[in-house]
Tab-separated table of C-alpha atoms in Angstrom:
chain	number	residue	atom	x	y	z
A	29	MET	CA	-5.565	-24.353	-80.347
A	30	ASP	CA	-8.703	-25.924	-78.870
A	31	ASP	CA	-9.063	-23.261	-76.142
A	32	ILE	CA	-9.422	-20.342	-78.570
A	33	VAL	CA	-12.738	-18.548	-77.899
A	34	ASP	CA	-14.586	-16.451	-80.459
A	35	TRP	CA	-14.531	-12.806	-79.331
A	36	SER	CA	-18.328	-12.625	-79.525
A	37	GLU	CA	-18.532	-15.329	-76.839
A	38	LEU	CA	-16.451	-13.452	-74.275
A	39	PRO	CA	-18.194	-12.983	-70.902
A	40	LEU	CA	-20.193	-9.746	-70.803
A	41	GLU	CA	-18.364	-8.552	-67.677
A	42	LEU	CA	-15.095	-8.379	-69.681
A	43	TRP	CA	-16.355	-5.804	-72.181
A	44	PRO	CA	-16.297	-2.788	-69.779
A	45	LYS	CA	-12.781	-3.730	-68.613
A	46	ILE	CA	-11.548	-3.926	-72.199
A	47	GLY	CA	-13.247	-0.676	-73.196
A	48	LYS	CA	-11.987	1.315	-70.226
A	49	SER	CA	-8.407	0.306	-70.985
A	50	LEU	CA	-8.625	2.552	-74.073
A	51	GLU	CA	-7.113	5.960	-73.421
A	52	ASN	CA	-8.260	8.099	-76.353
A	53	HIS	CA	-11.603	9.079	-77.798
A	54	MET	CA	-11.053	7.616	-81.270
A	55	ASP	CA	-10.292	4.153	-79.867
A	56	VAL	CA	-13.405	4.311	-77.684
A	57	VAL	CA	-15.556	5.246	-80.697
A	58	ARG	CA	-14.047	2.397	-82.691
A	59	PHE	CA	-14.597	-0.092	-79.834
A	60	ARG	CA	-18.238	0.932	-79.433
A	61	SER	CA	-18.842	0.451	-83.162
A	62	VAL	CA	-17.871	-3.253	-83.118
A	63	CYS	CA	-21.198	-4.638	-81.895
A	64	GLU	CA	-24.153	-3.980	-79.633
A	65	SER	CA	-22.411	-5.591	-76.632
A	66	CYS	CA	-19.426	-3.261	-77.023
A	67	ARG	CA	-21.617	-0.215	-77.465
A	68	SER	CA	-23.699	-0.909	-74.387
A	69	SER	CA	-20.718	-1.843	-72.190
A	70	ILE	CA	-19.178	1.638	-71.913
A	71	PRO	CA	-20.219	5.263	-72.509
A	72	LEU	CA	-18.237	7.549	-74.806
A	73	SER	CA	-16.638	9.066	-71.699
A	74	LEU	CA	-17.297	9.935	-68.085
A	75	PRO	CA	-19.708	12.879	-67.784
A	76	ASN	CA	-17.015	14.937	-66.003
A	77	SER	CA	-14.041	14.011	-68.199
A	78	PRO	CA	-12.033	16.885	-69.770
A	79	SER	CA	-13.931	18.700	-72.529
A	80	PHE	CA	-12.539	21.298	-74.915
A	81	PRO	CA	-12.458	24.201	-75.474
A	82	MET	CA	-12.012	24.574	-71.703
A	83	GLN	CA	-12.333	27.885	-69.885
A	84	ILE	CA	-9.218	28.714	-67.847
A	85	PRO	CA	-7.754	31.805	-66.128
A	86	GLN	CA	-5.847	34.182	-68.386
A	87	PRO	CA	-2.167	33.969	-67.306
A	88	MET	CA	-1.758	37.753	-66.999
A	89	ASN	CA	-5.296	39.095	-66.466
A	90	GLN	CA	-7.934	36.862	-64.858
A	91	SER	CA	-10.760	39.166	-65.998
A	92	ILE	CA	-10.175	38.357	-69.679
A	93	GLU	CA	-12.072	35.374	-71.059
A	94	THR	CA	-9.596	32.649	-71.998
A	95	VAL	CA	-9.969	29.090	-73.268
A	96	LEU	CA	-7.664	26.126	-73.662
A	97	SER	CA	-8.215	24.328	-76.965
A	98	GLN	CA	-7.134	20.822	-77.900
A	99	ALA	CA	-5.965	19.488	-81.259
A	100	THR	CA	-5.108	15.897	-82.143
A	101	VAL	CA	-2.576	14.566	-84.641
A	102	PHE	CA	-3.840	11.436	-86.405
A	103	VAL	CA	-2.334	8.950	-88.821
A	104	ILE	CA	-4.921	8.075	-91.483
A	105	GLU	CA	-4.493	4.831	-93.415
A	106	PRO	CA	-6.931	3.422	-95.989
A	107	SER	CA	-8.518	0.187	-94.812
A	108	PHE	CA	-7.879	-2.906	-96.876
A	109	GLY	CA	-10.683	-3.503	-99.318
A	110	ALA	CA	-12.194	-0.033	-99.002
A	111	SER	CA	-14.141	0.682	-102.171
A	112	ASN	CA	-14.074	4.463	-102.070
A	113	LEU	CA	-10.914	6.098	-100.797
A	114	GLU	CA	-11.748	9.698	-101.658
A	115	PRO	CA	-10.211	12.092	-100.755
A	116	LEU	CA	-7.153	9.902	-100.105
A	117	ALA	CA	-5.627	8.048	-103.023
A	118	PRO	CA	-4.571	4.399	-102.519
A	119	SER	CA	-1.130	4.126	-100.925
A	120	SER	CA	0.894	1.806	-98.755
A	121	LYS	CA	1.667	4.777	-96.495
A	122	GLY	CA	-0.494	6.750	-94.118
A	123	TRP	CA	-1.246	10.466	-94.017
A	124	LEU	CA	-0.723	12.825	-91.122
A	125	ILE	CA	-3.520	15.245	-90.259
A	126	LYS	CA	-4.237	17.503	-87.303
A	127	VAL	CA	-7.756	18.456	-86.259
A	128	GLU	CA	-9.081	20.878	-83.665
A	129	GLU	CA	-12.612	20.597	-82.296
A	130	SER	CA	-14.614	23.743	-81.624
A	131	LYS	CA	-17.430	24.309	-79.164
A	132	ASN	CA	-20.104	23.303	-81.717
A	133	HIS	CA	-18.175	20.056	-82.414
A	134	SER	CA	-17.131	21.033	-85.936
A	135	LEU	CA	-13.557	20.111	-86.836
A	136	THR	CA	-10.868	22.382	-88.234
A	137	LEU	CA	-8.008	20.911	-90.250
A	138	LEU	CA	-4.575	22.243	-89.216
A	139	SER	CA	-1.000	21.795	-90.320
A	140	PRO	CA	0.809	19.560	-87.774
A	141	ILE	CA	3.925	21.690	-88.261
A	142	SER	CA	2.768	25.315	-88.454
A	143	ASP	CA	-0.722	24.989	-86.876
A	144	ARG	CA	-2.103	27.116	-89.692
A	145	LYS	CA	-5.660	26.354	-90.732
A	146	ILE	CA	-6.119	24.632	-94.072
A	147	LEU	CA	-8.915	25.919	-96.320
A	148	TYR	CA	-10.880	25.278	-99.418
A	149	PRO	CA	-10.577	27.994	-102.047
A	150	HIS	CA	-13.088	30.808	-102.217
A	151	GLY	CA	-16.373	29.651	-103.672
A	152	ALA	CA	-16.239	26.095	-102.312
A	153	THR	CA	-19.750	25.078	-101.287
A	154	SER	CA	-19.239	22.017	-99.099
A	155	PRO	CA	-16.722	20.662	-96.607
A	156	MET	CA	-14.641	17.579	-97.170
A	157	LEU	CA	-16.435	14.403	-96.074
A	158	TRP	CA	-14.585	11.298	-94.942
A	159	ASN	CA	-16.216	7.993	-94.178
A	160	LEU	CA	-14.064	6.780	-91.296
A	161	LEU	CA	-15.177	3.202	-91.950
A	162	ASP	CA	-12.847	3.318	-94.968
A	163	TYR	CA	-9.799	4.271	-92.869
A	164	ARG	CA	-7.691	3.129	-89.973
A	165	VAL	CA	-7.321	6.131	-87.687
A	166	THR	CA	-4.515	6.143	-85.099
A	167	GLU	CA	-3.909	8.948	-82.618
A	168	LEU	CA	-0.280	10.086	-82.575
A	169	CYS	CA	-0.368	12.906	-80.023
A	170	LYS	CA	-2.358	15.848	-78.677
A	171	SER	CA	-1.480	19.528	-78.503
A	172	TYR	CA	-2.972	22.467	-76.611
A	173	THR	CA	-3.248	26.198	-77.281
A	174	ILE	CA	-4.380	29.116	-75.142
A	175	HIS	CA	-6.757	31.589	-76.833
A	176	SER	CA	-7.735	34.989	-75.437
A	177	ARG	CA	-8.211	38.603	-76.533
A	178	LEU	CA	-4.896	39.511	-74.906
A	179	SER	CA	-1.808	39.185	-77.058
A	180	ALA	CA	0.074	35.909	-76.706
A	181	THR	CA	1.783	35.462	-73.338
A	182	VAL	CA	2.456	31.701	-73.493
A	183	SER	CA	4.808	29.919	-75.902
A	184	LYS	CA	3.858	26.336	-74.981
A	185	VAL	CA	1.209	24.626	-72.853
A	186	VAL	CA	0.587	20.947	-72.041
A	187	PHE	CA	-2.322	19.267	-70.241
A	188	PHE	CA	-2.388	15.995	-68.296
A	189	PRO	CA	-3.985	13.576	-67.617
A	190	ASN	CA	-6.518	13.603	-70.430
A	191	SER	CA	-8.598	10.475	-70.921
A	192	PRO	CA	-12.296	9.611	-71.316
A	193	TRP	CA	-12.023	7.886	-67.914
A	194	ILE	CA	-10.322	10.719	-65.993
A	195	ALA	CA	-12.285	13.357	-64.066
A	196	VAL	CA	-11.386	16.876	-65.131
A	197	GLU	CA	-10.816	17.736	-61.456
A	198	ASP	CA	-7.714	15.526	-61.547
A	199	SER	CA	-6.192	17.299	-64.571
A	200	MET	CA	-3.426	19.904	-64.625
A	201	ALA	CA	-1.744	22.236	-67.107
A	202	CYS	CA	1.848	23.400	-67.307
A	203	CYS	CA	3.071	26.225	-69.527
A	204	ILE	CA	6.125	28.195	-70.611
A	205	PHE	CA	5.506	31.944	-70.550
A	206	LEU	CA	7.082	33.978	-73.352
A	207	GLU	CA	9.647	35.395	-70.963
A	208	GLY	CA	10.779	31.878	-70.035
A	209	ARG	CA	9.020	31.366	-66.717
A	210	LEU	CA	7.259	28.117	-65.840
A	211	GLY	CA	3.560	28.187	-64.895
A	212	PHE	CA	1.301	25.542	-63.334
A	213	LEU	CA	-2.498	25.319	-63.133
A	214	LYS	CA	-4.686	22.694	-61.480
A	215	HIS	CA	-8.295	22.496	-62.566
A	216	GLY	CA	-10.338	24.865	-60.415
A	217	ASP	CA	-7.435	27.231	-59.638
A	218	GLU	CA	-8.281	30.907	-60.114
A	219	GLN	CA	-4.795	31.811	-61.291
A	220	TRP	CA	-1.574	30.282	-62.557
A	221	THR	CA	1.201	29.504	-60.070
A	222	LEU	CA	4.850	30.134	-60.900
A	223	VAL	CA	7.190	27.178	-60.455
A	224	ASP	CA	10.806	28.122	-59.719
A	225	ASP	CA	10.121	31.845	-60.140
A	226	LYS	CA	13.860	32.639	-60.059
A	227	ASN	CA	14.500	31.004	-63.454
A	228	PHE	CA	13.461	32.972	-66.543
A	229	PHE	CA	15.137	30.643	-69.041
A	230	TYR	CA	12.828	27.677	-69.622
A	231	ASP	CA	12.482	26.678	-73.268
A	232	ASP	CA	10.091	23.729	-73.506
A	233	VAL	CA	7.731	21.458	-71.571
A	234	ILE	CA	6.253	18.051	-72.476
A	235	VAL	CA	4.471	15.129	-70.827
A	236	PHE	CA	6.857	12.181	-70.619
A	237	LYS	CA	6.137	8.973	-68.690
A	238	SER	CA	3.061	10.595	-67.094
A	239	GLN	CA	5.048	13.554	-65.712
A	240	PHE	CA	5.640	17.157	-66.739
A	241	TYR	CA	9.249	17.524	-67.956
A	242	VAL	CA	10.898	20.862	-68.711
A	243	THR	CA	14.210	21.992	-70.144
A	244	ASP	CA	15.965	25.303	-69.657
A	245	LYS	CA	18.263	27.048	-72.134
A	246	TRP	CA	21.284	25.085	-70.810
A	247	GLY	CA	19.602	21.760	-71.563
A	248	THR	CA	19.025	20.759	-67.945
A	249	ILE	CA	15.885	18.608	-67.767
A	250	SER	CA	13.726	18.515	-64.645
A	251	TRP	CA	10.360	17.039	-63.809
A	252	VAL	CA	7.635	18.815	-61.865
A	253	ASP	CA	6.559	17.371	-58.523
A	254	THR	CA	2.904	18.410	-58.803
A	255	SER	CA	2.203	17.880	-55.089
A	256	SER	CA	4.896	20.290	-53.872
A	257	LEU	CA	5.354	22.311	-57.102
A	258	LYS	CA	9.088	21.732	-56.850
A	259	LEU	CA	11.405	20.836	-59.702
A	260	VAL	CA	13.436	17.636	-59.496
A	261	GLN	CA	16.537	17.636	-61.683
A	262	PHE	CA	16.477	14.690	-64.074
A	263	SER	CA	19.550	15.228	-66.238
A	264	PRO	CA	22.904	16.991	-66.122
A	265	PRO	CA	23.197	20.227	-68.112
A	266	LEU	CA	23.617	19.636	-71.805
A	267	CYS	CA	25.616	22.856	-72.201
A	268	GLY	CA	24.567	23.112	-75.831
A	269	PHE	CA	25.161	26.553	-77.266
A	270	GLY	CA	22.042	26.746	-79.421
A	271	ASN	CA	19.384	29.427	-79.247
A	272	LYS	CA	16.487	27.205	-78.180
A	273	LYS	CA	16.021	23.680	-76.814
A	274	HIS	CA	13.115	21.433	-77.872
A	275	LEU	CA	12.031	18.273	-76.044
A	276	VAL	CA	10.959	15.320	-78.192
A	277	GLU	CA	9.901	11.828	-77.165
A	278	SER	CA	10.772	9.142	-79.692
A	279	CYS	CA	10.295	5.397	-79.225
A	280	GLY	CA	10.151	5.805	-75.446
A	281	SER	CA	13.347	7.874	-75.132
A	282	LEU	CA	13.792	11.570	-74.437
A	283	TYR	CA	15.675	13.795	-76.876
A	284	VAL	CA	16.753	17.420	-76.890
A	285	VAL	CA	16.895	19.190	-80.246
A	286	ASP	CA	19.105	22.284	-80.073
A	287	ARG	CA	18.149	25.023	-82.546
A	288	PHE	CA	20.846	27.341	-83.887
A	289	TYR	CA	20.032	30.581	-85.701
A	290	GLU	CA	22.069	32.176	-88.487
A	291	SER	CA	22.314	35.415	-86.534
A	292	GLU	CA	20.914	37.066	-83.439
A	293	PRO	CA	17.095	36.978	-83.681
A	294	PRO	CA	15.223	40.260	-84.183
A	295	ARG	CA	14.664	41.697	-80.738
A	296	ARG	CA	11.035	42.467	-80.020
A	297	TRP	CA	11.246	42.944	-76.279
A	298	ASN	CA	8.490	41.823	-73.981
A	299	TYR	CA	7.809	43.159	-70.524
A	300	VAL	CA	10.694	41.370	-68.806
A	301	GLY	CA	13.289	42.025	-71.470
A	302	ARG	CA	13.575	38.605	-73.111
A	303	ALA	CA	13.464	38.760	-76.899
A	304	ASP	CA	11.074	36.686	-78.964
A	305	ARG	CA	12.975	34.156	-81.028
A	306	ASP	CA	11.950	34.381	-84.654
A	307	ALA	CA	14.901	34.139	-87.028
A	308	ALA	CA	16.414	31.997	-89.771
A	309	VAL	CA	17.601	28.552	-88.630
A	310	GLU	CA	21.175	27.620	-89.555
A	311	PHE	CA	21.295	24.057	-88.195
A	312	PHE	CA	20.179	21.687	-85.421
A	313	LYS	CA	21.958	19.327	-83.059
A	314	VAL	CA	20.221	16.327	-81.499
A	315	TYR	CA	21.010	14.677	-78.160
A	316	LYS	CA	19.527	11.601	-76.506
A	317	LEU	CA	19.423	11.169	-72.753
A	318	ASP	CA	20.917	7.895	-71.529
A	319	GLU	CA	18.729	7.504	-68.443
A	320	GLU	CA	20.734	4.583	-67.043
A	321	TRP	CA	24.047	6.487	-66.982
A	322	GLY	CA	22.646	10.005	-66.736
A	323	THR	CA	24.655	11.211	-69.714
A	324	TRP	CA	23.923	12.866	-73.054
A	325	VAL	CA	24.573	11.024	-76.325
A	326	ASP	CA	25.258	13.053	-79.479
A	327	VAL	CA	22.841	11.732	-82.136
A	328	LYS	CA	24.075	11.867	-85.734
A	329	ASN	CA	21.312	9.827	-87.334
A	330	LEU	CA	17.619	9.365	-86.508
A	331	GLY	CA	17.301	6.158	-88.534
A	332	ASP	CA	13.905	5.967	-90.193
A	333	ARG	CA	12.467	8.569	-87.822
A	334	ALA	CA	11.624	12.187	-88.561
A	335	PHE	CA	11.159	14.841	-85.871
A	336	VAL	CA	8.457	17.502	-86.106
A	337	LEU	CA	9.014	20.685	-84.093
A	338	GLY	CA	5.494	22.047	-84.336
A	339	LYS	CA	4.145	25.353	-83.084
A	340	SER	CA	2.197	23.732	-80.238
A	341	CYS	CA	3.790	20.287	-79.886
A	342	SER	CA	6.828	18.286	-80.969
A	343	PHE	CA	6.760	14.597	-81.876
A	344	SER	CA	8.488	11.903	-83.895
A	345	LEU	CA	7.139	9.637	-86.618
A	346	SER	CA	8.253	6.760	-88.817
A	347	ALA	CA	9.043	8.382	-92.162
A	348	LYS	CA	8.731	5.090	-94.023
A	349	GLU	CA	5.115	4.813	-92.864
A	350	ILE	CA	3.936	8.419	-93.446
A	351	THR	CA	3.483	10.099	-96.808
A	352	GLY	CA	5.503	13.273	-97.450
A	353	TYR	CA	8.169	12.887	-94.759
A	354	GLN	CA	11.816	11.868	-95.158
A	355	GLU	CA	13.801	9.882	-92.634
A	356	ASN	CA	16.580	11.531	-90.608
A	357	CYS	CA	15.007	14.978	-91.064
A	358	ILE	CA	13.719	17.651	-88.696
A	359	TYR	CA	10.617	19.592	-89.789
A	360	PHE	CA	10.205	23.062	-88.325
A	361	THR	CA	9.053	26.627	-88.904
A	362	ASP	CA	11.079	29.843	-88.925
A	363	ILE	CA	10.865	33.162	-90.778
A	364	PHE	CA	10.935	31.186	-94.044
A	365	ASN	CA	7.804	29.234	-93.078
A	366	VAL	CA	7.907	25.397	-93.075
A	367	ARG	CA	11.301	23.818	-93.798
A	368	ALA	CA	13.161	20.523	-93.335
A	369	TYR	CA	16.685	20.016	-92.006
A	370	ASN	CA	18.607	16.894	-93.074
A	371	LEU	CA	20.859	15.649	-90.272
A	372	GLU	CA	23.103	13.702	-92.633
A	373	ASP	CA	24.217	16.463	-95.020
A	374	ARG	CA	23.107	19.459	-92.869
A	375	SER	CA	21.026	20.839	-95.726
A	376	ILE	CA	17.797	22.804	-95.304
A	377	ALA	CA	15.002	22.492	-97.850
A	378	ALA	CA	11.919	24.669	-98.168
A	379	ILE	CA	8.628	22.797	-98.073
A	380	ASP	CA	6.477	24.233	-100.856
A	381	PHE	CA	3.548	22.021	-99.925
A	382	ASP	CA	2.996	21.144	-96.291
A	383	PRO	CA	3.943	17.442	-95.947
A	384	CYS	CA	0.977	16.857	-93.667
A	385	ILE	CA	-1.189	16.897	-96.787
A	386	ASP	CA	-0.154	14.674	-99.669
A	387	MET	CA	-0.785	16.011	-103.177
A	388	SER	CA	-3.142	13.095	-103.761
A	389	LEU	CA	-5.513	14.784	-101.337
A	390	CYS	CA	-6.217	17.428	-103.923
A	391	PRO	CA	-6.280	16.020	-107.466
A	392	ASN	CA	-7.001	19.464	-108.904
A	393	SER	CA	-4.415	21.009	-106.532
A	394	SER	CA	-6.639	24.080	-106.264
A	395	TRP	CA	-9.153	23.227	-103.563
A	396	LEU	CA	-6.670	23.439	-100.680
A	397	ARG	CA	-5.115	26.552	-99.258
A	398	ILE	CA	-3.636	27.518	-95.914
A	399	GLY	CA	-4.464	30.495	-93.727
A	400	GLY	CA	-8.137	30.482	-92.714
A	401	GLN	CA	-10.801	28.098	-91.435
A	402	ASN	CA	-11.944	24.846	-92.969
A	403	GLN	CA	-14.774	22.822	-91.470
A	404	LEU	CA	-14.790	19.027	-91.543
A	405	ARG	CA	-17.553	16.716	-90.497
A	406	ASN	CA	-17.522	13.448	-88.640
A	407	ASN	CA	-19.374	10.971	-90.801
């Protein structure tokens, strides 16, 4: 077409509008690296955008220093024509990694499923170096974790909105306490506020369509009206008889994954009498919410998708595009560590090597171990 314009000839006033339409840090970095006009058109972020680790009130004791950390799940794909693809071997598929940034900006590599830190063996002298110019890096999702000297009191926490162009004063956090209560925190609050303090049976919380959504143990989904701190029921009760409900967004739809244990979980009582749920999984059931009719649909097959029920976040991925994952499977952790459940034949397989790291990452298979800290560098 005659009216096609070379991107380098676009009017200068368009560059800031294009750049500020990008919602995650990696895309902003990539945009700024295109040319001098792109780099000068936008900063890396607003000076008061959310920064992590972020100091927040401890949910049970405000005098204890507590921080909210952020980790990001990325899909890493070798760029076409890259001459040096170490440490990733050439493949038509991508790799899934999860990184957490510390206060000194070093990066820690985590398992997307178990959140355990992935290490070099003892005696390693240097961190792994990746030249990101050799890879296409796509952000899949973010997760958040609360760290303090007090023993864990929160089973899940989410944070929203989080963008380079959002002021931290406009951000909020929502959490599930171990005893099943729902907590809410707006930036600047000195303590967490209970939402619906009469219900002690909430199982999971996610951000879906720019809202906080929660599910209780009966599978009733509600969204949080952040102005009034009231819950608005979004779905009828699922009435699933599993031990724990997980919320997963996949391809724009909302799913509930119902976890069933082989037997009653070991009962380590907390201060309100609700037992922690750590036991052997027997099977899962999956349900999709038909938003138009307000009904639940029993899902027997995920197609080419795989669900990951991680320690700090749950998400879906295209198994045909990611190395190490099989379609129609649910990846999870229980007392047997990381395992995979096949929806078709209801089998459960142990994962000897975390599928987030393909074996081609470690040609000698000895440099990688899980359980401590591993530092990466941005190159």
